[in-house]
XYZ file of C-alpha atoms in Angstrom:
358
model
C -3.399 -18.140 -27.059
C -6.127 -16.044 -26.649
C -6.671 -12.492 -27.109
C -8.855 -9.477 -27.943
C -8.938 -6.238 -30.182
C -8.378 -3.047 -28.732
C -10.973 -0.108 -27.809
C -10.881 3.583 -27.573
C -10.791 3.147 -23.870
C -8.032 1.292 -23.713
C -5.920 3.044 -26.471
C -6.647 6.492 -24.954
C -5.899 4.660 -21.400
C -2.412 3.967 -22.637
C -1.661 7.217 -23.782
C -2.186 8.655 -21.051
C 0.148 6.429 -18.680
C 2.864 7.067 -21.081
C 5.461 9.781 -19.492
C 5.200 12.847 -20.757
C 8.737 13.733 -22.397
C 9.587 16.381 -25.038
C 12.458 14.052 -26.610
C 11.524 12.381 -29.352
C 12.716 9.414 -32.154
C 13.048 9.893 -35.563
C 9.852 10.954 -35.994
C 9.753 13.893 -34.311
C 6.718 13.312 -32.319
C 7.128 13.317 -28.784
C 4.585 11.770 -25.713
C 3.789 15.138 -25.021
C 2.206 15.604 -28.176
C 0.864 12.435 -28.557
C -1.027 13.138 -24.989
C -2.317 16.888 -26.395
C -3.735 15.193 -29.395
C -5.365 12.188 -27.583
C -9.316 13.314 -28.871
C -8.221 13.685 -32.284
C -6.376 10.627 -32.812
C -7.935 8.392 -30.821
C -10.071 6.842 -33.120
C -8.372 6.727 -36.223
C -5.403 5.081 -34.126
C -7.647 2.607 -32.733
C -8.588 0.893 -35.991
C -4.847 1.025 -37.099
C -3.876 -0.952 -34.127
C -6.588 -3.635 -34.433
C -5.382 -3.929 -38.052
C -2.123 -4.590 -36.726
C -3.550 -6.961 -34.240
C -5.803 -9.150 -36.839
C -2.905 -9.172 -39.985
C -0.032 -9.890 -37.494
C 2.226 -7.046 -39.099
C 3.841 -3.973 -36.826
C 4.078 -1.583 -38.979
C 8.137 -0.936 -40.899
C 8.669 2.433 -40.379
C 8.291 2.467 -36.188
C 11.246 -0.192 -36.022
C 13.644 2.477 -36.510
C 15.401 3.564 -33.649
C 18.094 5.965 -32.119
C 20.410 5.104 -29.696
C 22.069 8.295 -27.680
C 24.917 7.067 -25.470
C 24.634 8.443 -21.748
C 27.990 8.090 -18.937
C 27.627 6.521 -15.960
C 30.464 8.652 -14.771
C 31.492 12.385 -15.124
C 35.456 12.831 -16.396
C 35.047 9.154 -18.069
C 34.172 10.415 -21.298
C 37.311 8.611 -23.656
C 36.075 5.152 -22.401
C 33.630 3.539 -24.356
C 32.469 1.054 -21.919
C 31.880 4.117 -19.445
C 28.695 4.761 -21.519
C 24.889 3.463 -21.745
C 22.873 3.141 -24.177
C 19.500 5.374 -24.408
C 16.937 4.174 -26.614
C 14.220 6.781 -28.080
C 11.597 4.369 -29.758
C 8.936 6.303 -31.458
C 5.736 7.100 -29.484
C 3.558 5.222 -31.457
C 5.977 2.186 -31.314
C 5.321 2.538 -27.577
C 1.177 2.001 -27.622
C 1.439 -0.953 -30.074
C 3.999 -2.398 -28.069
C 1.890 -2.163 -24.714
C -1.786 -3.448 -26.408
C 0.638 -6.412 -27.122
C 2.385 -6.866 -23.770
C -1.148 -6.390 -22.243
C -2.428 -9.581 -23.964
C 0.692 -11.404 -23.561
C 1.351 -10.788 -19.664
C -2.629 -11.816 -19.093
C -1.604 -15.411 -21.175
C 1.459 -15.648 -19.082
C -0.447 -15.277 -15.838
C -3.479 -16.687 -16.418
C -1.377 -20.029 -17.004
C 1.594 -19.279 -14.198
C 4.262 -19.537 -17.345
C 6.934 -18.228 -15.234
C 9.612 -19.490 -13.104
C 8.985 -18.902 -9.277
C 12.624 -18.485 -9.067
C 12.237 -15.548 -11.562
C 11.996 -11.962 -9.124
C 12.188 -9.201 -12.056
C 9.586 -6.953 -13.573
C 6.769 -8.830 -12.288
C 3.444 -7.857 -10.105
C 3.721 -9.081 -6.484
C 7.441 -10.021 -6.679
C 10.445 -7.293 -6.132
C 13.805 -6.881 -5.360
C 13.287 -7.260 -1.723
C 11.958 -10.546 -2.025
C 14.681 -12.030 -3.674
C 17.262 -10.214 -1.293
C 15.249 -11.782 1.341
C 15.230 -15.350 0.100
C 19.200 -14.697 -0.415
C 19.888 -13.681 3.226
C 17.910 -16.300 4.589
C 19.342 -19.149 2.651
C 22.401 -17.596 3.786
C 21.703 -17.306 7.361
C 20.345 -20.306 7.714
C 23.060 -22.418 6.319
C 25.414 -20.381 8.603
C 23.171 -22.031 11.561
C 23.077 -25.168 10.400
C 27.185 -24.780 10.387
C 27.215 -25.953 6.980
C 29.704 -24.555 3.868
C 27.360 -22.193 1.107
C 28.654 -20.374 -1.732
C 27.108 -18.309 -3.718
C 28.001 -17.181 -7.924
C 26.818 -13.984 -8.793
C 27.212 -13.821 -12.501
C 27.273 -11.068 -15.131
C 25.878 -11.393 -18.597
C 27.663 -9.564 -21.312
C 24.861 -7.395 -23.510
C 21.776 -9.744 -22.525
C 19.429 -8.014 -23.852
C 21.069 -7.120 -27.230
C 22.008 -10.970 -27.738
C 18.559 -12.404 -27.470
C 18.896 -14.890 -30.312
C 15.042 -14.194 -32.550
C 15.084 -17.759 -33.705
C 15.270 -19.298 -29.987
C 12.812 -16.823 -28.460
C 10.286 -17.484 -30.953
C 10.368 -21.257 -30.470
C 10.087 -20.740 -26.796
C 7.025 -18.321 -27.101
C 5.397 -21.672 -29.169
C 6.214 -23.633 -26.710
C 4.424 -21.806 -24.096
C 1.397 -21.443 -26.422
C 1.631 -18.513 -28.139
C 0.845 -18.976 -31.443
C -0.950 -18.064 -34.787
C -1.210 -14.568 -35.396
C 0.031 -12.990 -32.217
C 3.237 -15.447 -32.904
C 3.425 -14.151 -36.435
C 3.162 -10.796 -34.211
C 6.174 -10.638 -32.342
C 8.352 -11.908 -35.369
C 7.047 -8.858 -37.375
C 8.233 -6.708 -34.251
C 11.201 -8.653 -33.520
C 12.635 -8.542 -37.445
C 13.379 -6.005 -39.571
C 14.458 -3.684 -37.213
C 17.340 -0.751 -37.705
C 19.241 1.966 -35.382
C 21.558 4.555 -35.813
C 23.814 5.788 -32.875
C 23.793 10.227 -32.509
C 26.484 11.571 -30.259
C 25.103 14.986 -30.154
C 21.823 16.524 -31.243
C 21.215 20.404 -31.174
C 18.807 22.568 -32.918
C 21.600 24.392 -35.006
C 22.943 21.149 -36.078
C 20.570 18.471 -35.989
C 22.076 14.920 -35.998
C 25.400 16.076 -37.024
C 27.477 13.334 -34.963
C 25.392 9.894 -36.190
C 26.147 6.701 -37.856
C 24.280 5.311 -40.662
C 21.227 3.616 -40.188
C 22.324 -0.321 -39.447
C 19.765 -3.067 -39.822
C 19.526 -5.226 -36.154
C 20.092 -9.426 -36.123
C 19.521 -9.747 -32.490
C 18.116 -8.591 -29.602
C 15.505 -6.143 -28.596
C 16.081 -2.378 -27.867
C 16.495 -1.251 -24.549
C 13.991 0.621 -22.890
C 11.076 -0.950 -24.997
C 7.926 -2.325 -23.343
C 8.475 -5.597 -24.989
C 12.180 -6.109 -23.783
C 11.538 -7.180 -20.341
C 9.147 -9.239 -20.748
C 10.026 -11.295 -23.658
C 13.601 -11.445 -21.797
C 11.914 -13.513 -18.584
C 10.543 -15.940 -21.337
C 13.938 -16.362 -22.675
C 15.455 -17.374 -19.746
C 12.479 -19.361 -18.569
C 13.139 -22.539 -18.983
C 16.946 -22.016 -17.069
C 15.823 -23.212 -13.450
C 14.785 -26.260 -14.691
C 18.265 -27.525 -15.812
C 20.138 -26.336 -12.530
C 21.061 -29.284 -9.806
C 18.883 -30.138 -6.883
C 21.464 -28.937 -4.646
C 21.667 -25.797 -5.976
C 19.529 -22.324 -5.389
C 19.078 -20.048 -8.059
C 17.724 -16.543 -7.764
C 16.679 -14.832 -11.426
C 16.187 -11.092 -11.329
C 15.750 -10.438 -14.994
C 19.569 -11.127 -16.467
C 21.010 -11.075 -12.941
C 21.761 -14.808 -12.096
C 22.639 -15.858 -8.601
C 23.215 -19.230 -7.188
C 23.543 -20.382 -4.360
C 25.394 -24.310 -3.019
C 25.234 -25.778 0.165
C 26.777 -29.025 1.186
C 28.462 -29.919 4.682
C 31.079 -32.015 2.946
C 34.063 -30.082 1.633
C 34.810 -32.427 -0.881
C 31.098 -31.838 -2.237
C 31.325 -28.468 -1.811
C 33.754 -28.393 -3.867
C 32.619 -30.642 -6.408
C 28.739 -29.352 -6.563
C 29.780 -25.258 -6.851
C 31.793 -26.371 -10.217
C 28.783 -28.529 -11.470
C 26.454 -25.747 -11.087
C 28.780 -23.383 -12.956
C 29.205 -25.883 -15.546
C 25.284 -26.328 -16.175
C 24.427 -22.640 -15.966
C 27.478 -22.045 -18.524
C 26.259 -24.647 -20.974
C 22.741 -22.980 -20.859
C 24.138 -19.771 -21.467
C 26.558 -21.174 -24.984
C 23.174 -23.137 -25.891
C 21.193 -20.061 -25.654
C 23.606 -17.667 -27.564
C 24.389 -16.093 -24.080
C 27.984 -14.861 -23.015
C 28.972 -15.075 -19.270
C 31.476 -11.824 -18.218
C 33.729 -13.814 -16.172
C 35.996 -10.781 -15.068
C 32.738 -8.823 -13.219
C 31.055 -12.448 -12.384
C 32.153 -13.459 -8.375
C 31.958 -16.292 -6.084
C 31.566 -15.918 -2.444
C 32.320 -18.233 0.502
C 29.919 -17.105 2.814
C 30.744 -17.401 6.887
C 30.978 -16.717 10.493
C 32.964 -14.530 11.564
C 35.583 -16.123 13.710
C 35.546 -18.873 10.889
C 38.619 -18.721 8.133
C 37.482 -21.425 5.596
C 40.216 -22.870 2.903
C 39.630 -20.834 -0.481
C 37.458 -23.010 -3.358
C 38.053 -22.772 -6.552
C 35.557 -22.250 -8.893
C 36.558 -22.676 -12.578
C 35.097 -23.820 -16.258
C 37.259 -24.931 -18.457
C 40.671 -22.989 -16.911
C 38.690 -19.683 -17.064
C 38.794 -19.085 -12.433
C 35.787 -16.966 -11.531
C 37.045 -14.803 -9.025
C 37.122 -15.538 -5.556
C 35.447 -12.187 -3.188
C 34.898 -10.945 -0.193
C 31.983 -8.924 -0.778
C 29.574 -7.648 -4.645
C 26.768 -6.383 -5.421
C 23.618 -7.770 -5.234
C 20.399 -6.056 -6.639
C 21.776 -2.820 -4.936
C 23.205 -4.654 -1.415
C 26.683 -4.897 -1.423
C 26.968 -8.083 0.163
C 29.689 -9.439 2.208
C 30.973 -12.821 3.129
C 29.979 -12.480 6.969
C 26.759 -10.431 6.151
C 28.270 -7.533 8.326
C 26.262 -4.983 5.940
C 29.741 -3.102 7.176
C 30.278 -2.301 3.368
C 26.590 -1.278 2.598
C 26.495 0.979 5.332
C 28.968 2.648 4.635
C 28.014 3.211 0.441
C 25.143 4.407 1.883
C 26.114 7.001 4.592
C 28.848 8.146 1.946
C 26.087 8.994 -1.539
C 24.080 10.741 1.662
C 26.647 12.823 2.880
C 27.830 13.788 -0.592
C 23.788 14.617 -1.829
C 23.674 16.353 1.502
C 26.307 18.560 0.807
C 24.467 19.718 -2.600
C 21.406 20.211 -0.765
C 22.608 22.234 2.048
C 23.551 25.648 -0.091
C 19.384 25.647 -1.075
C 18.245 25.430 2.777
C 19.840 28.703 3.661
């Protein structure tokens, strides 16, 4: 792999991309006072991160990170799984961390690394264009009047259960090597987090756990994670059947079966379970069966007999209608569902916007 040392220009260029937030890690040093003190440390940061670059260390004390947990939902507060975790990585973890994905993303595209098949986080692909491939495969199996199914799976924690060990042996694989290798492991390892449930001037860090050392995964919200995540799952496509579609958007997995045969049908939608789950277990991956769905898509004045999709007596559930990349989807593509999600979140933003207009 090749790769160059950093500038002024491009360290200063950085900085000032970064948002500009008053929270802060550990350290206490927020974007917005990393941006108001770009002339004086501009220079003095620029040699530290080409040392990091040519000895292949990132530096101990910016692996330390805090995790604040966030609801989804108001009134939900006594379940745990009703919250998200927030990630404040220190401000200088966040420059290093972009001079590196800046040298690998240029490796990864100057040698088309990744998957077409793969829609998520990258330049000229979105979430429309998968959504679009999805609908048409859809649409035009439906006029071809043949059967297609489609699994929409869940991953349990993806991010957090990146196995080190396997993602470094795919990032060799893929040619990156040497000291930008040695790199990633440095960034990757060593790494610790404590969880604060409330932080207030008058009593700073009062609700937090101890400071627990990290065996897998990457933290969320870091410039690394998505990235290194889409060269985890790489090499996935690869192993799924002919027969089978798969669309990757990040850890969202999707596939789609066709067959005019019943009996195939059948047989082909468990198959392509079956793979994807055994790429999953050999890649430390957990599949959430209760939120993962299977769909028998159709006409409208069609009633197909139900198929059941199963791996090893665990039944995904059979649906009428989930989620897809922010479409809720529906077996007859009505967009009935969708349109009415959507008229609803209006009508209720509407009605806390209307009070300010008088």
């Amino acid at each position: 792999m090749k790769w160059h040392m950093t500038s002024t220009y491009e360290i200063g260029k950085i900085i000032k991309i970064l948002k500009s937030k008053n929270a802060s890690a550990y350290d206490e040093i927020s974007t917005r006072i990393l941006k108001l003190n770009v002339p004086y440390i501009v220079s003095p940061l620029t040699y530290i991160c080409n040392t990091i670059l040519n000895t292949g260390m990132f530096p101990d004390r910016l692996k330390y990170v805090i995790i604040k947990p966030i609801p989804k939902k108001r009134g939900d507060d006594q379940n745990i799984s009703n919250f998200k975790p927030i990630s404040l990585l220190t401000s200088f973890s966040k420059v290093i961390e972009k001079l590196m994905y800046n040298r690998l993303i240029d490796h990864i595209t100057s040698y088309f690394i990744l998957a077409k098949e793969q829609y998520g986080f990258r330049t000229s692909y979105s979430m429309q264009h998968a959504a679009f491939l999805l609908v048409d495969n859809i649409l035009t199996a439906m006029n071809n009047k043949t059967k297609i199914g489609g699994i929409f799976c869940d991953l349990q924690k993806a991010l957090d259960c990146m196995n080190h060990s396997i993602l470094l042996d795919k990032l060799e694989f893929y040619g990156i090597k040497g000291k930008f290798k040695t790199l990633i492991k440095s960034y990757l390892t060593g790494r610790y987090q404590k969880v604060i449930l409330n932080n207030n001037n008058n009593n700073k860090y009062n609700d937090s756990s101890e400071w627990e050392f990290i065996n897998n995964g990457i933290p969320q919200g870091s410039v690394l994670g998505h990235l290194l995540f889409l060269i985890y799952v790489n090499d996935l496509p690869k192993i799924i059947p002919d027969y089978t579609n798969i669309i990757l958007f990040a850890d969202d997995t999707s596939l789609l079966v066709t067959d005019s045969n019943n009996k195939d049908f059948n047989i082909n939608i468990n198959q392509s379970l079956t793979s994807l789950i055994t790429w999953f277990n050999s890649n430390l991956l957990t599949l959430n069966f209760n939120k993962t769905h299977f769909i028998e898509f159709r006409m409208k004045n069609y009633h197909q007999v139900q198929t059941k999709v199963l791996y090893e007596h665990k039944v995904i559930s059979n649906s009428t209608e989930t989620k897809f990349l922010g479409l809720i989807i529906d077996e007859t593509l009505s967009w009935k569902q969708h349109i009415d999600a959507v008229t609803t979140k209006f009508l209720r933003n509407l009605k806390h916007t209307v009070p300010y207009l008088h």
